[in-house]
Amino acid sequence: MKGIITIDGPVASGKSTLARLLAKRLNFLYLDTGAMYRAVALQAQRYGVNLTEIPTLWKLCRNLDLDFRPDGEKTRLYMGEEDISMAIRTPEIDMLSSEISAVKEVRDAMTDLQRKIGRAGNLVAEGRDMGTDVFPNAEYKFFLTAPIEVRAERRYIERVNRGETVSLDDVKKGLKQRDYQDETRAIAPLRPAKDARIIDTTALRPHQVLEKILEEVSPGGR
Ligand code: DC
């Protein structure tokens, strides 16, 4: 699939920052698929829907009215006319989105939506299964990674900067649990596609990761 670049990886591997920078540089659309699973989790939480209530979850997903709207350097996510960009970034939604993403009906609905968005091409799609399941024929595939200690530290700093009171140890435990759930679920688990280029971001700043990727997708610069 020409014009589709996939960026997958575990929590805090640097994929969101990179995907956003890359999309901006190439003038492509940036698709944050984690935010979509987070929106499903938020709705389920608000309506008190249990993960075992499959028909209700199915309906909820199929009726989800999501819209990514650009806002300067950022993208905001709207559900109907409500800006849910902040509401989907809580520790509860971190965990619930991981749990809910293991439900087949939820994955089917989100995959359909993501492929619909991908039809127009010129897309940087970021998530867990972009290169393996959603866009297996993508033109370029990348998988970002870093050791748990590095990723936990990054997420810890992010949350402290947001004004939250957390301990590094709790952040690390949460990350481990989410990685484990995402890697071991039966459908579309987190893993690199066979043809993905794996990049360890431990010692790299975001712009250095960007340069590495640009070397591959647009030698000589776009
Ligand atoms: O990227 P994120 O942390 O915002 O994603 C939240 C959860 O959504 C993640 O723990 C697993 C799930 N997810 C998924 O299963 N598949 C994707 N393509 C993206 C996210």
CSV table of C-alpha atoms and ligand atoms in Angstrom, one decimal:
chain,number,residue,atom,x,y,z
A,1,MET,CA,0.0,0.0,0.0
A,2,LYS,CA,1.7,3.1,-1.2
A,3,GLY,CA,1.7,6.1,1.1
A,4,ILE,CA,1.1,4.1,4.3
A,5,ILE,CA,3.8,4.1,7.0
A,6,THR,CA,3.2,2.1,10.1
A,7,ILE,CA,4.8,2.8,13.5
A,8,ASP,CA,4.2,0.1,16.2
A,9,GLY,CA,5.8,-0.5,19.6
A,10,PRO,CA,5.1,-0.8,23.3
A,11,VAL,CA,4.1,1.9,25.8
A,12,ALA,CA,6.4,4.9,25.8
A,13,SER,CA,8.7,3.6,23.1
A,14,GLY,CA,8.6,7.1,21.5
A,15,LYS,CA,6.1,6.2,18.7
A,16,SER,CA,3.6,9.0,19.2
A,17,THR,CA,6.1,11.8,19.1
A,18,LEU,CA,7.9,10.2,16.2
A,19,ALA,CA,4.6,9.5,14.2
A,20,ARG,CA,3.5,13.1,14.8
A,21,LEU,CA,6.8,14.5,13.6
A,22,LEU,CA,7.0,12.2,10.6
A,23,ALA,CA,3.4,13.0,9.5
A,24,LYS,CA,4.1,16.7,9.8
A,25,ARG,CA,7.4,16.5,7.8
A,26,LEU,CA,5.8,14.4,5.0
A,27,ASN,CA,2.5,16.3,5.1
A,28,PHE,CA,0.7,13.0,5.8
A,29,LEU,CA,-2.3,12.4,8.1
A,30,TYR,CA,-1.3,11.1,11.6
A,31,LEU,CA,-3.5,8.4,12.9
A,32,ASP,CA,-3.3,7.7,16.7
A,33,THR,CA,-5.0,4.3,16.9
A,34,GLY,CA,-4.4,4.0,20.7
A,35,ALA,CA,-6.6,7.1,21.1
A,36,MET,CA,-9.4,5.2,19.3
A,37,TYR,CA,-9.2,2.3,21.8
A,38,ARG,CA,-9.0,4.8,24.6
A,39,ALA,CA,-12.3,6.5,23.3
A,40,VAL,CA,-14.0,3.1,23.4
A,41,ALA,CA,-12.8,2.5,27.0
A,42,LEU,CA,-14.0,6.0,28.0
A,43,GLN,CA,-17.5,5.3,26.6
A,44,ALA,CA,-17.6,1.9,28.3
A,45,GLN,CA,-16.6,3.5,31.6
A,46,ARG,CA,-19.2,6.2,31.3
A,47,TYR,CA,-22.0,3.8,30.5
A,48,GLY,CA,-20.8,1.2,33.0
A,49,VAL,CA,-20.5,-1.4,30.2
A,50,ASN,CA,-18.7,-4.6,31.3
A,51,LEU,CA,-16.1,-6.3,29.1
A,52,THR,CA,-18.3,-9.4,29.0
A,53,GLU,CA,-21.3,-7.5,27.5
A,54,ILE,CA,-20.3,-8.2,24.0
A,55,PRO,CA,-23.5,-7.1,22.1
A,56,THR,CA,-23.5,-3.7,24.0
A,57,LEU,CA,-19.8,-3.2,23.3
A,58,TRP,CA,-20.3,-4.0,19.7
A,59,LYS,CA,-23.1,-1.4,19.4
A,60,LEU,CA,-21.0,1.1,21.3
A,61,CYS,CA,-18.1,0.7,18.9
A,62,ARG,CA,-20.2,0.8,15.8
A,63,ASN,CA,-21.9,4.0,16.9
A,64,LEU,CA,-18.7,5.8,18.0
A,65,ASP,CA,-18.6,9.2,16.4
A,66,LEU,CA,-14.8,10.0,16.5
A,67,ASP,CA,-13.1,12.9,14.7
A,68,PHE,CA,-9.4,13.8,14.9
A,69,ARG,CA,-9.0,17.6,14.5
A,70,PRO,CA,-5.7,19.4,14.1
A,71,ASP,CA,-4.9,22.0,16.7
A,72,GLY,CA,-1.5,23.7,16.0
A,73,GLU,CA,1.2,21.2,16.6
A,74,LYS,CA,-1.3,18.8,18.2
A,75,THR,CA,-4.3,16.8,17.2
A,76,ARG,CA,-7.4,16.7,19.4
A,77,LEU,CA,-9.9,13.9,19.5
A,78,TYR,CA,-13.6,14.7,19.5
A,79,MET,CA,-16.4,12.3,20.3
A,80,GLY,CA,-19.4,14.0,18.9
A,81,GLU,CA,-18.9,17.6,19.9
A,82,GLU,CA,-16.9,16.8,23.1
A,83,ASP,CA,-13.1,17.2,23.1
A,84,ILE,CA,-12.0,14.0,24.9
A,85,SER,CA,-8.3,14.5,24.4
A,86,MET,CA,-7.6,14.9,28.2
A,87,ALA,CA,-10.3,12.5,29.4
A,88,ILE,CA,-8.7,9.6,27.6
A,89,ARG,CA,-5.3,10.1,29.3
A,90,THR,CA,-6.0,8.9,32.8
A,91,PRO,CA,-4.4,5.9,34.5
A,92,GLU,CA,-7.8,4.1,34.5
A,93,ILE,CA,-8.2,4.5,30.8
A,94,ASP,CA,-4.6,3.4,30.3
A,95,MET,CA,-5.6,0.0,31.7
A,96,LEU,CA,-9.1,-0.2,30.5
A,97,SER,CA,-8.1,0.5,26.9
A,98,SER,CA,-5.6,-2.3,27.0
A,99,GLU,CA,-8.2,-4.7,28.4
A,100,ILE,CA,-11.0,-3.7,26.0
A,101,SER,CA,-8.7,-3.9,23.0
A,102,ALA,CA,-8.5,-7.7,23.5
A,103,VAL,CA,-12.2,-8.0,22.7
A,104,LYS,CA,-12.6,-9.3,19.2
A,105,GLU,CA,-15.7,-7.2,18.4
A,106,VAL,CA,-13.9,-4.0,19.5
A,107,ARG,CA,-10.8,-4.9,17.4
A,108,ASP,CA,-13.0,-5.6,14.3
A,109,ALA,CA,-14.8,-2.3,14.6
A,110,MET,CA,-11.6,-0.3,15.1
A,111,THR,CA,-9.7,-2.1,12.3
A,112,ASP,CA,-12.6,-1.4,9.9
A,113,LEU,CA,-12.5,2.3,10.8
A,114,GLN,CA,-8.7,2.5,10.5
A,115,ARG,CA,-8.7,0.8,7.1
A,116,LYS,CA,-11.4,3.2,5.9
A,117,ILE,CA,-9.2,6.1,7.0
A,118,GLY,CA,-6.2,4.5,5.3
A,119,ARG,CA,-7.9,4.2,1.9
A,120,ALA,CA,-7.0,7.8,1.1
A,121,GLY,CA,-3.3,7.0,1.6
A,122,ASN,CA,-0.6,9.4,2.8
A,123,LEU,CA,-1.0,8.2,6.3
A,124,VAL,CA,1.3,7.6,9.3
A,125,ALA,CA,-0.5,5.0,11.4
A,126,GLU,CA,0.7,4.4,14.9
A,127,GLY,CA,-0.3,1.6,17.3
A,128,ARG,CA,0.3,-2.0,18.2
A,129,ASP,CA,-0.9,-4.0,15.1
A,130,MET,CA,-0.6,-1.5,12.3
A,131,GLY,CA,2.2,-3.4,10.4
A,132,THR,CA,1.0,-6.9,11.3
A,133,ASP,CA,-2.8,-6.8,11.0
A,134,VAL,CA,-4.4,-3.5,9.9
A,135,PHE,CA,-2.0,-2.5,7.1
A,136,PRO,CA,0.1,-5.7,6.4
A,137,ASN,CA,0.9,-4.3,2.9
A,138,ALA,CA,2.1,-0.9,4.1
A,139,GLU,CA,4.9,0.6,2.1
A,140,TYR,CA,7.2,1.2,5.2
A,141,LYS,CA,7.0,-0.4,8.6
A,142,PHE,CA,8.8,0.5,11.8
A,143,PHE,CA,8.8,-0.9,15.3
A,144,LEU,CA,10.1,1.3,18.1
A,145,THR,CA,11.4,-0.2,21.3
A,146,ALA,CA,13.4,0.6,24.5
A,147,PRO,CA,14.0,-1.2,27.8
A,148,ILE,CA,11.3,-1.1,30.4
A,149,GLU,CA,13.4,1.1,32.7
A,150,VAL,CA,13.8,3.8,30.0
A,151,ARG,CA,10.2,3.7,29.0
A,152,ALA,CA,9.0,3.9,32.6
A,153,GLU,CA,11.2,6.9,33.3
A,154,ARG,CA,9.8,8.7,30.2
A,155,ARG,CA,6.2,8.0,31.2
A,156,TYR,CA,6.9,9.0,34.8
A,157,ILE,CA,8.3,12.4,33.8
A,158,GLU,CA,5.4,12.9,31.5
A,159,ARG,CA,2.9,12.3,34.3
A,160,VAL,CA,4.7,14.4,36.8
A,161,ASN,CA,4.8,17.2,34.3
A,162,ARG,CA,1.1,16.9,34.0
A,163,GLY,CA,0.8,17.6,37.7
A,164,GLU,CA,0.1,14.0,38.8
A,165,THR,CA,1.5,12.5,42.0
A,166,VAL,CA,2.9,9.1,41.1
A,167,SER,CA,5.9,6.9,42.0
A,168,LEU,CA,8.3,5.6,39.4
A,169,ASP,CA,7.7,2.1,40.7
A,170,ASP,CA,4.0,2.3,40.2
A,171,VAL,CA,4.4,3.6,36.6
A,172,LYS,CA,6.8,0.8,35.9
A,173,LYS,CA,4.3,-1.8,37.2
A,174,GLY,CA,1.5,-0.3,35.1
A,175,LEU,CA,3.7,-0.4,32.0
A,176,LYS,CA,4.7,-4.0,32.6
A,177,GLN,CA,1.1,-5.1,33.0
A,178,ARG,CA,-0.1,-3.3,29.9
A,179,ASP,CA,2.8,-4.6,27.8
A,180,TYR,CA,2.0,-8.1,29.0
A,181,GLN,CA,-1.7,-7.8,28.2
A,182,ASP,CA,-1.0,-6.3,24.8
A,183,GLU,CA,1.7,-8.9,23.9
A,184,THR,CA,-0.2,-12.0,25.0
A,185,ARG,CA,-3.8,-11.3,23.8
A,186,ALA,CA,-5.1,-13.8,21.2
A,187,ILE,CA,-6.0,-11.3,18.5
A,188,ALA,CA,-3.5,-9.0,16.9
A,189,PRO,CA,-1.0,-9.0,19.8
A,190,LEU,CA,1.8,-6.5,20.0
A,191,ARG,CA,4.8,-7.7,18.0
A,192,PRO,CA,7.0,-6.5,15.2
A,193,ALA,CA,5.9,-7.4,11.6
A,194,LYS,CA,8.4,-9.6,9.9
A,195,ASP,CA,9.3,-6.9,7.5
A,196,ALA,CA,9.4,-4.0,10.1
A,197,ARG,CA,12.6,-2.2,10.8
A,198,ILE,CA,13.2,-2.3,14.6
A,199,ILE,CA,14.7,0.9,16.1
A,200,ASP,CA,15.8,1.0,19.7
A,201,THR,CA,15.1,4.6,20.9
A,202,THR,CA,17.0,4.5,24.2
A,203,ALA,CA,19.9,6.8,23.2
A,204,LEU,CA,18.1,8.7,20.6
A,205,ARG,CA,16.3,12.1,20.7
A,206,PRO,CA,13.0,12.3,18.8
A,207,HIS,CA,14.6,14.2,15.9
A,208,GLN,CA,17.3,11.6,15.6
A,209,VAL,CA,14.7,8.8,15.3
A,210,LEU,CA,13.0,11.0,12.7
A,211,GLU,CA,16.2,11.4,10.6
A,212,LYS,CA,16.7,7.6,10.7
A,213,ILE,CA,13.2,7.0,9.4
A,214,LEU,CA,13.4,9.7,6.8
A,215,GLU,CA,16.6,8.1,5.4
A,216,GLU,CA,14.5,5.2,4.6
A,217,VAL,CA,11.2,6.7,3.4
A,218,SER,CA,12.5,9.7,1.6
A,219,PRO,CA,16.2,9.5,0.8
A,220,GLY,CA,17.4,13.0,0.1
A,221,GLY,CA,14.5,14.5,2.0
A,222,ARG,CA,10.9,15.4,0.9
B,1,DC,O1,-0.9,3.7,22.4
B,1,DC,P1,-1.8,3.8,23.6
B,1,DC,O2,-1.0,3.6,24.9
B,1,DC,O3,-2.5,5.1,23.6
B,1,DC,O4,-2.9,2.6,23.5
B,1,DC,C1,-3.8,2.3,24.5
B,1,DC,C2,-4.1,0.8,24.5
B,1,DC,O5,-4.9,0.5,23.3
B,1,DC,C3,-2.9,-0.1,24.4
B,1,DC,O6,-2.6,-0.5,25.7
B,1,DC,C4,-3.4,-1.3,23.6
B,1,DC,C5,-4.5,-0.7,22.7
B,1,DC,N1,-4.1,-0.6,21.3
B,1,DC,C6,-4.2,-1.7,20.5
B,1,DC,O7,-4.6,-2.8,21.0
B,1,DC,N2,-4.0,-1.6,19.2
B,1,DC,C7,-3.6,-0.5,18.7
B,1,DC,N3,-3.3,-0.4,17.4
B,1,DC,C8,-3.4,0.7,19.5
B,1,DC,C9,-3.6,0.6,20.8
